[in-house]
PDB file of C-alpha atoms in Angstrom:
ATOM      1  CA  MET A   1      10.170 -14.640 -14.780  1.00 73.00           C
ATOM      2  CA  THR A   2      10.931 -13.370 -18.296  1.00 79.00           C
ATOM      3  CA  ALA A   3       7.813 -15.088 -19.636  1.00 74.00           C
ATOM      4  CA  VAL A   4       5.652 -13.382 -16.989  1.00 76.00           C
ATOM      5  CA  LEU A   5       7.303 -10.037 -17.765  1.00 80.00           C
ATOM      6  CA  LYS A   6       6.626 -10.349 -21.520  1.00 80.00           C
ATOM      7  CA  HIS A   7       3.063 -11.525 -20.950  1.00 76.00           C
ATOM      8  CA  GLU A   8       2.312  -8.597 -18.647  1.00 77.00           C
ATOM      9  CA  LEU A   9       3.861  -6.066 -21.016  1.00 78.00           C
ATOM     10  CA  ARG A  10       1.765  -7.371 -23.910  1.00 82.00           C
ATOM     11  CA  GLY A  11      -1.327  -7.098 -21.733  1.00 78.00           C
ATOM     12  CA  TYR A  12      -0.625  -3.506 -20.719  1.00 78.00           C
ATOM     13  CA  PHE A  13       0.223  -2.229 -24.200  1.00 80.00           C
ATOM     14  CA  HIS A  14      -2.594  -4.123 -25.953  1.00 82.00           C
ATOM     15  CA  THR A  15      -5.115  -2.403 -23.670  1.00 80.00           C
ATOM     16  CA  PHE A  16      -5.544   1.219 -22.624  1.00 81.00           C
ATOM     17  CA  THR A  17      -3.935   0.761 -19.185  1.00 80.00           C
ATOM     18  CA  ALA A  18      -0.407   1.838 -20.109  1.00 84.00           C
ATOM     19  CA  TYR A  19      -1.634   4.650 -22.347  1.00 87.00           C
ATOM     20  CA  VAL A  20      -4.039   6.081 -19.755  1.00 87.00           C
ATOM     21  CA  PHE A  21      -1.310   5.941 -17.107  1.00 88.00           C
ATOM     22  CA  GLY A  22       1.234   7.648 -19.375  1.00 88.00           C
ATOM     23  CA  ALA A  23      -1.246  10.238 -20.623  1.00 89.00           C
ATOM     24  CA  PHE A  24      -2.252  11.313 -17.121  1.00 89.00           C
ATOM     25  CA  LEU A  25       1.358  11.537 -15.935  1.00 90.00           C
ATOM     26  CA  LEU A  26       2.524  13.494 -18.990  1.00 90.00           C
ATOM     27  CA  ALA A  27      -0.523  15.775 -18.841  1.00 90.00           C
ATOM     28  CA  ILE A  28      -0.047  16.815 -15.203  1.00 91.00           C
ATOM     29  CA  VAL A  29       3.728  17.287 -15.599  1.00 90.00           C
ATOM     30  CA  GLY A  30       3.189  19.231 -18.823  1.00 88.00           C
ATOM     31  CA  PHE A  31       0.611  21.448 -17.096  1.00 90.00           C
ATOM     32  CA  GLY A  32       3.009  22.053 -14.213  1.00 87.00           C
ATOM     33  CA  ALA A  33       5.850  22.874 -16.607  1.00 86.00           C
ATOM     34  CA  MET A  34       3.613  25.382 -18.372  1.00 87.00           C
ATOM     35  CA  LEU A  35       2.739  27.080 -15.065  1.00 85.00           C
ATOM     36  CA  TYR A  36       6.184  27.102 -13.466  1.00 82.00           C
ATOM     37  CA  ASN A  37       8.815  26.949 -16.208  1.00 77.00           C
ATOM     38  CA  LEU A  38       7.073  28.807 -19.026  1.00 79.00           C
ATOM     39  CA  GLN A  39       4.557  31.300 -17.606  1.00 80.00           C
ATOM     40  CA  ALA A  40       6.288  32.020 -14.278  1.00 75.00           C
ATOM     41  CA  ALA A  41       9.778  31.680 -15.848  1.00 76.00           C
ATOM     42  CA  VAL A  42      11.014  29.514 -12.973  1.00 76.00           C
ATOM     43  CA  SER A  43      14.105  27.487 -13.883  1.00 78.00           C
ATOM     44  CA  ASN A  44      13.633  24.787 -11.215  1.00 81.00           C
ATOM     45  CA  PHE A  45      12.099  21.792 -12.975  1.00 85.00           C
ATOM     46  CA  GLU A  46      12.037  19.863  -9.685  1.00 84.00           C
ATOM     47  CA  TYR A  47       9.170  22.115  -8.533  1.00 85.00           C
ATOM     48  CA  VAL A  48       7.113  20.707 -11.384  1.00 87.00           C
ATOM     49  CA  LEU A  49       7.718  17.168 -10.127  1.00 87.00           C
ATOM     50  CA  SER A  50       6.656  18.176  -6.625  1.00 86.00           C
ATOM     51  CA  PHE A  51       3.521  19.771  -8.080  1.00 86.00           C
ATOM     52  CA  GLY A  52       2.743  16.679 -10.160  1.00 85.00           C
ATOM     53  CA  SER A  53       3.306  14.106  -7.415  1.00 87.00           C
ATOM     54  CA  ILE A  54      -0.374  14.319  -6.391  1.00 87.00           C
ATOM     55  CA  ILE A  55      -1.297  12.486  -9.620  1.00 89.00           C
ATOM     56  CA  PHE A  56       0.183   9.284  -8.160  1.00 90.00           C
ATOM     57  CA  VAL A  57      -2.868   9.119  -5.882  1.00 89.00           C
ATOM     58  CA  VAL A  58      -4.954   8.268  -8.963  1.00 88.00           C
ATOM     59  CA  ILE A  59      -2.706   6.761 -11.598  1.00 88.00           C
ATOM     60  CA  VAL A  60      -0.902   4.155  -9.462  1.00 90.00           C
ATOM     61  CA  PRO A  61      -4.134   2.438  -8.308  1.00 89.00           C
ATOM     62  CA  ILE A  62      -5.388   2.535 -11.923  1.00 87.00           C
ATOM     63  CA  LEU A  63      -2.173   0.866 -13.055  1.00 87.00           C
ATOM     64  CA  THR A  64      -1.987  -1.788 -10.340  1.00 88.00           C
ATOM     65  CA  MET A  65      -5.641  -2.598  -9.608  1.00 85.00           C
ATOM     66  CA  ARG A  66      -5.870  -5.437 -12.126  1.00 81.00           C
ATOM     67  CA  VAL A  67      -2.376  -6.915 -11.786  1.00 83.00           C
ATOM     68  CA  ILE A  68      -3.456  -9.747  -9.462  1.00 81.00           C
ATOM     69  CA  ALA A  69      -7.111  -8.965  -8.700  1.00 76.00           C
ATOM     70  CA  GLU A  70      -8.098  -9.692 -12.302  1.00 72.00           C
ATOM     71  CA  GLU A  71      -6.151 -12.960 -12.224  1.00 70.00           C
ATOM     72  CA  ARG A  72      -8.081 -13.996  -9.113  1.00 72.00           C
ATOM     73  CA  ARG A  73     -11.439 -12.981 -10.601  1.00 71.00           C
ATOM     74  CA  GLN A  74     -10.885 -14.993 -13.775  1.00 69.00           C
ATOM     75  CA  LYS A  75      -9.280 -17.876 -11.835  1.00 68.00           C
ATOM     76  CA  THR A  76      -6.217 -17.635 -14.077  1.00 66.00           C
ATOM     77  CA  ASP A  77      -4.022 -17.161 -11.020  1.00 62.00           C
ATOM     78  CA  GLN A  78      -4.124 -20.951 -10.655  1.00 66.00           C
ATOM     79  CA  LEU A  79      -2.136 -21.167 -13.885  1.00 65.00           C
ATOM     80  CA  LEU A  80       0.622 -19.108 -12.274  1.00 64.00           C
ATOM     81  CA  TYR A  81       1.096 -21.776  -9.630  1.00 61.00           C
ATOM     82  CA  SER A  82       1.681 -24.394 -12.314  1.00 67.00           C
ATOM     83  CA  LEU A  83       4.530 -22.462 -13.913  1.00 67.00           C
ATOM     84  CA  PRO A  84       8.061 -23.863 -13.364  1.00 70.00           C
ATOM     85  CA  ILE A  85       9.046 -20.739 -11.445  1.00 73.00           C
ATOM     86  CA  SER A  86       8.628 -19.607  -7.865  1.00 79.00           C
ATOM     87  CA  THR A  87       5.970 -17.218  -6.586  1.00 80.00           C
ATOM     88  CA  THR A  88       8.721 -14.674  -5.959  1.00 83.00           C
ATOM     89  CA  GLN A  89       9.669 -14.751  -9.642  1.00 85.00           C
ATOM     90  CA  VAL A  90       6.027 -14.314 -10.643  1.00 84.00           C
ATOM     91  CA  VAL A  91       5.677 -11.245  -8.414  1.00 88.00           C
ATOM     92  CA  LEU A  92       8.992  -9.807  -9.622  1.00 89.00           C
ATOM     93  CA  GLY A  93       7.950 -10.333 -13.251  1.00 87.00           C
ATOM     94  CA  LYS A  94       4.711  -8.420 -12.689  1.00 88.00           C
ATOM     95  CA  PHE A  95       6.524  -5.698 -10.732  1.00 92.00           C
ATOM     96  CA  LEU A  96       9.180  -5.214 -13.427  1.00 91.00           C
ATOM     97  CA  ALA A  97       6.478  -5.025 -16.103  1.00 90.00           C
ATOM     98  CA  LEU A  98       4.778  -2.225 -14.177  1.00 92.00           C
ATOM     99  CA  LEU A  99       8.117  -0.445 -13.786  1.00 92.00           C
ATOM    100  CA  ALA A 100       8.635  -0.671 -17.555  1.00 91.00           C
ATOM    101  CA  VAL A 101       5.219   0.919 -18.136  1.00 91.00           C
ATOM    102  CA  TYR A 102       6.145   3.632 -15.628  1.00 93.00           C
ATOM    103  CA  LEU A 103       9.512   4.268 -17.278  1.00 92.00           C
ATOM    104  CA  VAL A 104       8.025   5.082 -20.697  1.00 91.00           C
ATOM    105  CA  PRO A 105       6.416   8.434 -19.756  1.00 92.00           C
ATOM    106  CA  LEU A 106       9.183   9.107 -17.228  1.00 92.00           C
ATOM    107  CA  GLY A 107      11.760   8.717 -20.008  1.00 91.00           C
ATOM    108  CA  ILE A 108       9.939  11.399 -22.001  1.00 92.00           C
ATOM    109  CA  ILE A 109       9.811  13.667 -18.949  1.00 92.00           C
ATOM    110  CA  CYS A 110      13.590  13.271 -18.561  1.00 91.00           C
ATOM    111  CA  LEU A 111      13.974  15.313 -21.760  1.00 91.00           C
ATOM    112  CA  TYR A 112      12.223  18.369 -20.278  1.00 90.00           C
ATOM    113  CA  PRO A 113      15.170  19.731 -18.246  1.00 89.00           C
ATOM    114  CA  LEU A 114      17.447  19.426 -21.281  1.00 88.00           C
ATOM    115  CA  ILE A 115      14.946  21.313 -23.436  1.00 86.00           C
ATOM    116  CA  PHE A 116      14.471  24.070 -20.847  1.00 85.00           C
ATOM    117  CA  ALA A 117      18.253  24.320 -20.401  1.00 84.00           C
ATOM    118  CA  GLN A 118      18.491  25.541 -24.005  1.00 83.00           C
ATOM    119  CA  PHE A 119      16.507  28.652 -23.072  1.00 80.00           C
ATOM    120  CA  GLY A 120      17.756  29.387 -19.569  1.00 75.00           C
ATOM    121  CA  GLU A 121      19.777  28.179 -16.589  1.00 81.00           C
ATOM    122  CA  VAL A 122      18.477  24.863 -15.249  1.00 80.00           C
ATOM    123  CA  TYR A 123      20.385  23.136 -12.441  1.00 83.00           C
ATOM    124  CA  LEU A 124      20.454  19.664 -13.968  1.00 86.00           C
ATOM    125  CA  PRO A 125      21.849  17.713 -10.951  1.00 87.00           C
ATOM    126  CA  THR A 126      18.864  18.722  -8.798  1.00 87.00           C
ATOM    127  CA  SER A 127      16.421  18.101 -11.642  1.00 88.00           C
ATOM    128  CA  TYR A 128      17.701  14.617 -12.396  1.00 90.00           C
ATOM    129  CA  GLY A 129      18.181  13.791  -8.720  1.00 90.00           C
ATOM    130  CA  SER A 130      14.486  14.593  -8.251  1.00 90.00           C
ATOM    131  CA  LEU A 131      13.617  12.480 -11.306  1.00 92.00           C
ATOM    132  CA  LEU A 132      15.508   9.556  -9.795  1.00 92.00           C
ATOM    133  CA  ALA A 133      13.695  10.088  -6.503  1.00 92.00           C
ATOM    134  CA  ILE A 134      10.273  10.228  -8.148  1.00 93.00           C
ATOM    135  CA  PHE A 135      11.068   7.000  -9.999  1.00 94.00           C
ATOM    136  CA  ILE A 136      11.990   5.168  -6.791  1.00 94.00           C
ATOM    137  CA  MET A 137       9.014   6.681  -4.954  1.00 93.00           C
ATOM    138  CA  GLY A 138       6.721   5.586  -7.782  1.00 92.00           C
ATOM    139  CA  ALA A 139       8.214   2.093  -7.608  1.00 94.00           C
ATOM    140  CA  ALA A 140       7.433   1.983  -3.868  1.00 94.00           C
ATOM    141  CA  LEU A 141       3.837   3.064  -4.517  1.00 94.00           C
ATOM    142  CA  ILE A 142       3.522   0.453  -7.270  1.00 94.00           C
ATOM    143  CA  ALA A 143       4.742  -2.255  -4.879  1.00 93.00           C
ATOM    144  CA  MET A 144       2.088  -1.108  -2.397  1.00 92.00           C
ATOM    145  CA  GLY A 145      -0.548  -1.246  -5.137  1.00 91.00           C
ATOM    146  CA  ILE A 146       0.458  -4.791  -6.133  1.00 92.00           C
ATOM    147  CA  PHE A 147       0.019  -5.952  -2.547  1.00 91.00           C
ATOM    148  CA  ILE A 148      -3.410  -4.333  -2.295  1.00 89.00           C
ATOM    149  CA  SER A 149      -4.406  -5.971  -5.589  1.00 88.00           C
ATOM    150  CA  SER A 150      -3.379  -9.366  -4.208  1.00 84.00           C
ATOM    151  CA  LEU A 151      -5.872  -9.057  -1.340  1.00 82.00           C
ATOM    152  CA  THR A 152      -9.043  -9.034  -3.432  1.00 80.00           C
ATOM    153  CA  ASP A 153     -10.550 -10.196  -6.724  1.00 79.00           C
ATOM    154  CA  ASN A 154     -12.434  -6.906  -7.196  1.00 82.00           C
ATOM    155  CA  GLN A 155     -10.548  -4.329  -9.271  1.00 83.00           C
ATOM    156  CA  GLY A 156     -12.730  -1.464  -8.089  1.00 84.00           C
ATOM    157  CA  LEU A 157     -12.148  -2.338  -4.459  1.00 85.00           C
ATOM    158  CA  ALA A 158      -8.391  -2.639  -5.047  1.00 86.00           C
ATOM    159  CA  ALA A 159      -8.360   0.781  -6.738  1.00 87.00           C
ATOM    160  CA  GLY A 160     -10.433   2.344  -3.942  1.00 89.00           C
ATOM    161  CA  ILE A 161      -8.205   1.007  -1.176  1.00 88.00           C
ATOM    162  CA  GLY A 162      -5.113   2.062  -3.133  1.00 89.00           C
ATOM    163  CA  ILE A 163      -6.386   5.617  -3.611  1.00 90.00           C
ATOM    164  CA  ALA A 164      -7.281   5.895   0.088  1.00 90.00           C
ATOM    165  CA  ALA A 165      -3.890   4.535   1.230  1.00 89.00           C
ATOM    166  CA  ILE A 166      -1.829   6.757  -1.072  1.00 90.00           C
ATOM    167  CA  LEU A 167      -3.996   9.815  -0.345  1.00 89.00           C
ATOM    168  CA  PHE A 168      -3.519   9.296   3.388  1.00 87.00           C
ATOM    169  CA  ASN A 169       0.235   8.972   2.874  1.00 87.00           C
ATOM    170  CA  TYR A 170       0.247  12.154   0.761  1.00 88.00           C
ATOM    171  CA  TYR A 171      -1.516  14.218   3.443  1.00 86.00           C
ATOM    172  CA  SER A 172      -0.017  12.439   6.469  1.00 83.00           C
ATOM    173  CA  VAL A 173       2.354  15.312   7.242  1.00 78.00           C
ATOM    174  CA  SER A 174      -0.488  17.840   7.179  1.00 80.00           C
ATOM    175  CA  LEU A 175      -2.707  15.545   9.254  1.00 76.00           C
ATOM    176  CA  SER A 176       0.067  15.060  11.819  1.00 74.00           C
ATOM    177  CA  GLU A 177      -0.515  18.629  12.988  1.00 73.00           C
ATOM    178  CA  TYR A 178      -4.043  17.731  14.096  1.00 71.00           C
ATOM    179  CA  VAL A 179      -3.466  14.405  15.854  1.00 69.00           C
ATOM    180  CA  SER A 180      -2.760  14.022  19.532  1.00 65.00           C
ATOM    181  CA  SER A 181       0.847  14.608  20.541  1.00 70.00           C
ATOM    182  CA  THR A 182       0.341  13.406  24.130  1.00 76.00           C
ATOM    183  CA  ALA A 183       2.004  10.238  25.376  1.00 73.00           C
ATOM    184  CA  PHE A 184      -1.374   8.570  25.981  1.00 74.00           C
ATOM    185  CA  GLY A 185      -2.561   9.350  22.449  1.00 74.00           C
ATOM    186  CA  SER A 186       0.644   7.910  20.996  1.00 75.00           C
ATOM    187  CA  LEU A 187       0.264   4.744  23.105  1.00 77.00           C
ATOM    188  CA  VAL A 188      -3.298   4.216  21.884  1.00 78.00           C
ATOM    189  CA  ALA A 189      -2.251   4.800  18.266  1.00 77.00           C
ATOM    190  CA  LEU A 190       0.649   2.356  18.594  1.00 79.00           C
ATOM    191  CA  ALA A 191      -1.681  -0.276  20.046  1.00 82.00           C
ATOM    192  CA  VAL A 192      -4.083   0.177  17.111  1.00 82.00           C
ATOM    193  CA  LEU A 193      -1.224  -0.050  14.608  1.00 81.00           C
ATOM    194  CA  ILE A 194       0.108  -3.220  16.251  1.00 83.00           C
ATOM    195  CA  LEU A 195      -3.332  -4.836  16.144  1.00 85.00           C
ATOM    196  CA  ALA A 196      -3.717  -3.802  12.496  1.00 82.00           C
ATOM    197  CA  LEU A 197      -0.322  -5.349  11.736  1.00 79.00           C
ATOM    198  CA  GLY A 198      -1.429  -8.524  13.472  1.00 82.00           C
ATOM    199  CA  ALA A 199      -4.593  -8.587  11.349  1.00 81.00           C
ATOM    200  CA  VAL A 200      -2.527  -8.247   8.166  1.00 74.00           C
ATOM    201  CA  ILE A 201      -0.183 -11.033   9.267  1.00 74.00           C
ATOM    202  CA  ARG A 202      -3.185 -13.203  10.129  1.00 75.00           C
ATOM    203  CA  PHE A 203      -4.761 -12.541   6.723  1.00 70.00           C
ATOM    204  CA  VAL A 204      -1.575 -13.178   4.779  1.00 66.00           C
ATOM    205  CA  THR A 205      -0.253 -16.228   6.657  1.00 66.00           C
ATOM    206  CA  LYS A 206      -3.471 -17.698   8.141  1.00 69.00           C
ATOM    207  CA  SER A 207      -1.447 -18.305  11.287  1.00 72.00           C
ATOM    208  CA  ASP A 208      -3.090 -17.268  14.543  1.00 77.00           C
ATOM    209  CA  VAL A 209       0.054 -18.221  16.457  1.00 79.00           C
ATOM    210  CA  LEU A 210       2.348 -16.007  14.366  1.00 77.00           C
ATOM    211  CA  ALA A 211      -0.061 -13.045  14.349  1.00 79.00           C
ATOM    212  CA  GLY A 212      -0.734 -13.329  18.077  1.00 83.00           C
ATOM    213  CA  GLY A 213       2.941 -13.786  18.893  1.00 85.00           C
ATOM    214  CA  VAL A 214       3.959 -10.682  16.932  1.00 82.00           C
ATOM    215  CA  CYS A 215       1.183  -8.608  18.550  1.00 84.00           C
ATOM    216  CA  LEU A 216       2.030  -9.767  22.064  1.00 88.00           C
ATOM    217  CA  ALA A 217       5.752  -9.185  21.575  1.00 87.00           C
ATOM    218  CA  LEU A 218       5.249  -5.657  20.219  1.00 84.00           C
ATOM    219  CA  LEU A 219       2.657  -4.746  22.857  1.00 83.00           C
ATOM    220  CA  ALA A 220       4.972  -6.048  25.583  1.00 86.00           C
ATOM    221  CA  ALA A 221       7.843  -3.970  24.196  1.00 83.00           C
ATOM    222  CA  VAL A 222       5.637  -0.855  24.160  1.00 80.00           C
ATOM    223  CA  CYS A 223       4.538  -1.492  27.746  1.00 81.00           C
ATOM    224  CA  VAL A 224       8.121  -1.964  28.937  1.00 81.00           C
ATOM    225  CA  ILE A 225       9.286   1.221  27.226  1.00 78.00           C
ATOM    226  CA  GLY A 226       6.286   3.136  28.560  1.00 73.00           C
ATOM    227  CA  TYR A 227       6.903   1.883  32.079  1.00 73.00           C
ATOM    228  CA  THR A 228      10.597   2.820  31.839  1.00 77.00           C
ATOM    229  CA  ASP A 229      10.078   6.335  30.465  1.00 73.00           C
ATOM    230  CA  TYR A 230       6.506   7.438  29.721  1.00 69.00           C
ATOM    231  CA  THR A 231       7.667  10.761  28.245  1.00 73.00           C
ATOM    232  CA  LEU A 232       9.308   9.014  25.287  1.00 71.00           C
ATOM    233  CA  PHE A 233       5.867   8.682  23.703  1.00 73.00           C
ATOM    234  CA  GLU A 234       5.135  12.411  23.737  1.00 75.00           C
ATOM    235  CA  GLY A 235       4.843  13.626  20.132  1.00 73.00           C
ATOM    236  CA  LEU A 236       5.584  10.117  18.848  1.00 73.00           C
ATOM    237  CA  LEU A 237       2.440   9.741  16.721  1.00 75.00           C
ATOM    238  CA  PRO A 238       3.012  12.923  14.656  1.00 78.00           C
ATOM    239  CA  ASP A 239       6.655  11.917  14.220  1.00 80.00           C
ATOM    240  CA  ILE A 240       5.634   8.486  12.922  1.00 79.00           C
ATOM    241  CA  MET A 241       3.208  10.028  10.433  1.00 79.00           C
ATOM    242  CA  ARG A 242       5.900  12.370   9.136  1.00 81.00           C
ATOM    243  CA  THR A 243       8.515   9.621   9.003  1.00 82.00           C
ATOM    244  CA  LEU A 244       6.345   7.180   7.045  1.00 83.00           C
ATOM    245  CA  SER A 245       5.388   9.750   4.403  1.00 86.00           C
ATOM    246  CA  LEU A 246       6.848   8.789   1.033  1.00 89.00           C
ATOM    247  CA  PHE A 247       6.039  12.196  -0.436  1.00 89.00           C
ATOM    248  CA  GLU A 248       7.674  14.193   2.355  1.00 86.00           C
ATOM    249  CA  ARG A 249      10.974  12.402   1.757  1.00 87.00           C
ATOM    250  CA  PHE A 250      10.687  13.251  -1.931  1.00 88.00           C
ATOM    251  CA  ASN A 251      10.496  16.953  -1.046  1.00 86.00           C
ATOM    252  CA  THR A 252      14.032  16.661   0.335  1.00 86.00           C
ATOM    253  CA  PHE A 253      15.301  15.996  -3.196  1.00 88.00           C
ATOM    254  CA  VAL A 254      13.267  18.919  -4.513  1.00 85.00           C
ATOM    255  CA  SER A 255      15.100  21.122  -2.002  1.00 83.00           C
ATOM    256  CA  GLY A 256      18.392  20.136  -3.647  1.00 81.00           C
ATOM    257  CA  VAL A 257      19.574  17.534  -1.106  1.00 84.00           C
ATOM    258  CA  PHE A 258      20.278  13.982  -2.253  1.00 85.00           C
ATOM    259  CA  ASP A 259      18.996  12.069   0.767  1.00 83.00           C
ATOM    260  CA  MET A 260      20.450   8.557   0.796  1.00 89.00           C
ATOM    261  CA  THR A 261      18.318   7.567   3.779  1.00 90.00           C
ATOM    262  CA  ALA A 262      15.218   8.323   1.695  1.00 89.00           C
ATOM    263  CA  VAL A 263      16.480   6.026  -1.063  1.00 91.00           C
ATOM    264  CA  VAL A 264      17.055   3.245   1.474  1.00 93.00           C
ATOM    265  CA  TYR A 265      13.577   3.853   2.878  1.00 92.00           C
ATOM    266  CA  TYR A 266      11.978   3.626  -0.576  1.00 94.00           C
ATOM    267  CA  LEU A 267      13.847   0.393  -1.331  1.00 94.00           C
ATOM    268  CA  SER A 268      12.784  -1.020   2.046  1.00 94.00           C
ATOM    269  CA  VAL A 269       9.135  -0.222   1.270  1.00 93.00           C
ATOM    270  CA  ILE A 270       9.457  -1.973  -2.107  1.00 94.00           C
ATOM    271  CA  VAL A 271      10.938  -5.116  -0.552  1.00 94.00           C
ATOM    272  CA  PHE A 272       8.396  -5.091   2.286  1.00 91.00           C
ATOM    273  CA  PHE A 273       5.301  -4.925   0.071  1.00 92.00           C
ATOM    274  CA  LEU A 274       6.651  -7.368  -2.507  1.00 92.00           C
ATOM    275  CA  PHE A 275       7.359  -9.794   0.332  1.00 90.00           C
ATOM    276  CA  LEU A 276       3.789  -9.389   1.601  1.00 86.00           C
ATOM    277  CA  THR A 277       2.496  -9.982  -1.934  1.00 88.00           C
ATOM    278  CA  VAL A 278       4.465 -13.217  -2.195  1.00 87.00           C
ATOM    279  CA  GLN A 279       3.082 -14.374   1.140  1.00 83.00           C
ATOM    280  CA  SER A 280      -0.457 -13.459   0.055  1.00 80.00           C
ATOM    281  CA  LEU A 281      -0.133 -15.538  -3.125  1.00 80.00           C
ATOM    282  CA  GLU A 282       1.465 -18.419  -1.249  1.00 77.00           C
ATOM    283  CA  LYS A 283      -1.448 -18.443   1.178  1.00 72.00           C
ATOM    284  CA  ARG A 284      -3.908 -18.644  -1.723  1.00 67.00           C
ATOM    285  CA  ARG A 285      -1.877 -21.440  -3.331  1.00 63.00           C
ATOM    286  CA  TYR A 286      -2.047 -23.655  -0.257  1.00 59.00           C
ATOM    287  CA  ASN A 287      -5.703 -22.894   0.263  1.00 57.00           C
TER     288      ASN A 287
END
């Protein structure tokens, strides 16, 4: 795993990938700090992080689009399978390398609250709690990007899907106000989500039995719940969209509340997408 980590780090810092990622992140946070902390004389640095979180829609797909897609395009992913380490270690090595690239500009940003505190009152616990939250949220988005990159050998396609997925997650709370809140609408949406999950399982595992079994079990559970109490599905779809939003949970930290459930959710998302990435690579190995 260490060898993969070092190889990935050399690749990122010998190309423009790490520098473009860091430059964009520092630029948007610096612009936000100028608007909020300097011009408007607002002491809450966490507002700057909330303002700058939109940049993740662009920079995370740029950072992760080549991590596995480029390996597949150049057929060098076959060399990974010959290494004396497991696929899990390969994925973890690549993930940790991306986290290291992410930590470089974030480490610089961590100095901002201390600098601003020399010229005014800055509530450091909230500022650094938000910085911790944005790190874990970024790690979750990176894990999502790695999985998307493992599905294709086209970097542009991986970046496009990543931008669309993160953008939808960013605006999911706003979009939840316009979707159907009726029980029937929620049932239809759940059925579509279950079928989409089955398609992902089928793609990753190549097992029709597993994908079909999961779909049938979930659809049966939905039917039983709906038959028992149909009203439980009223407003369920908007609630799901709000619950799954990574960015909405981050806003809790910006409000000054250290939400442990959000941290657990972020960690669960990281584990979930890294697991899917491992399964995607394992499927390609056996093919």
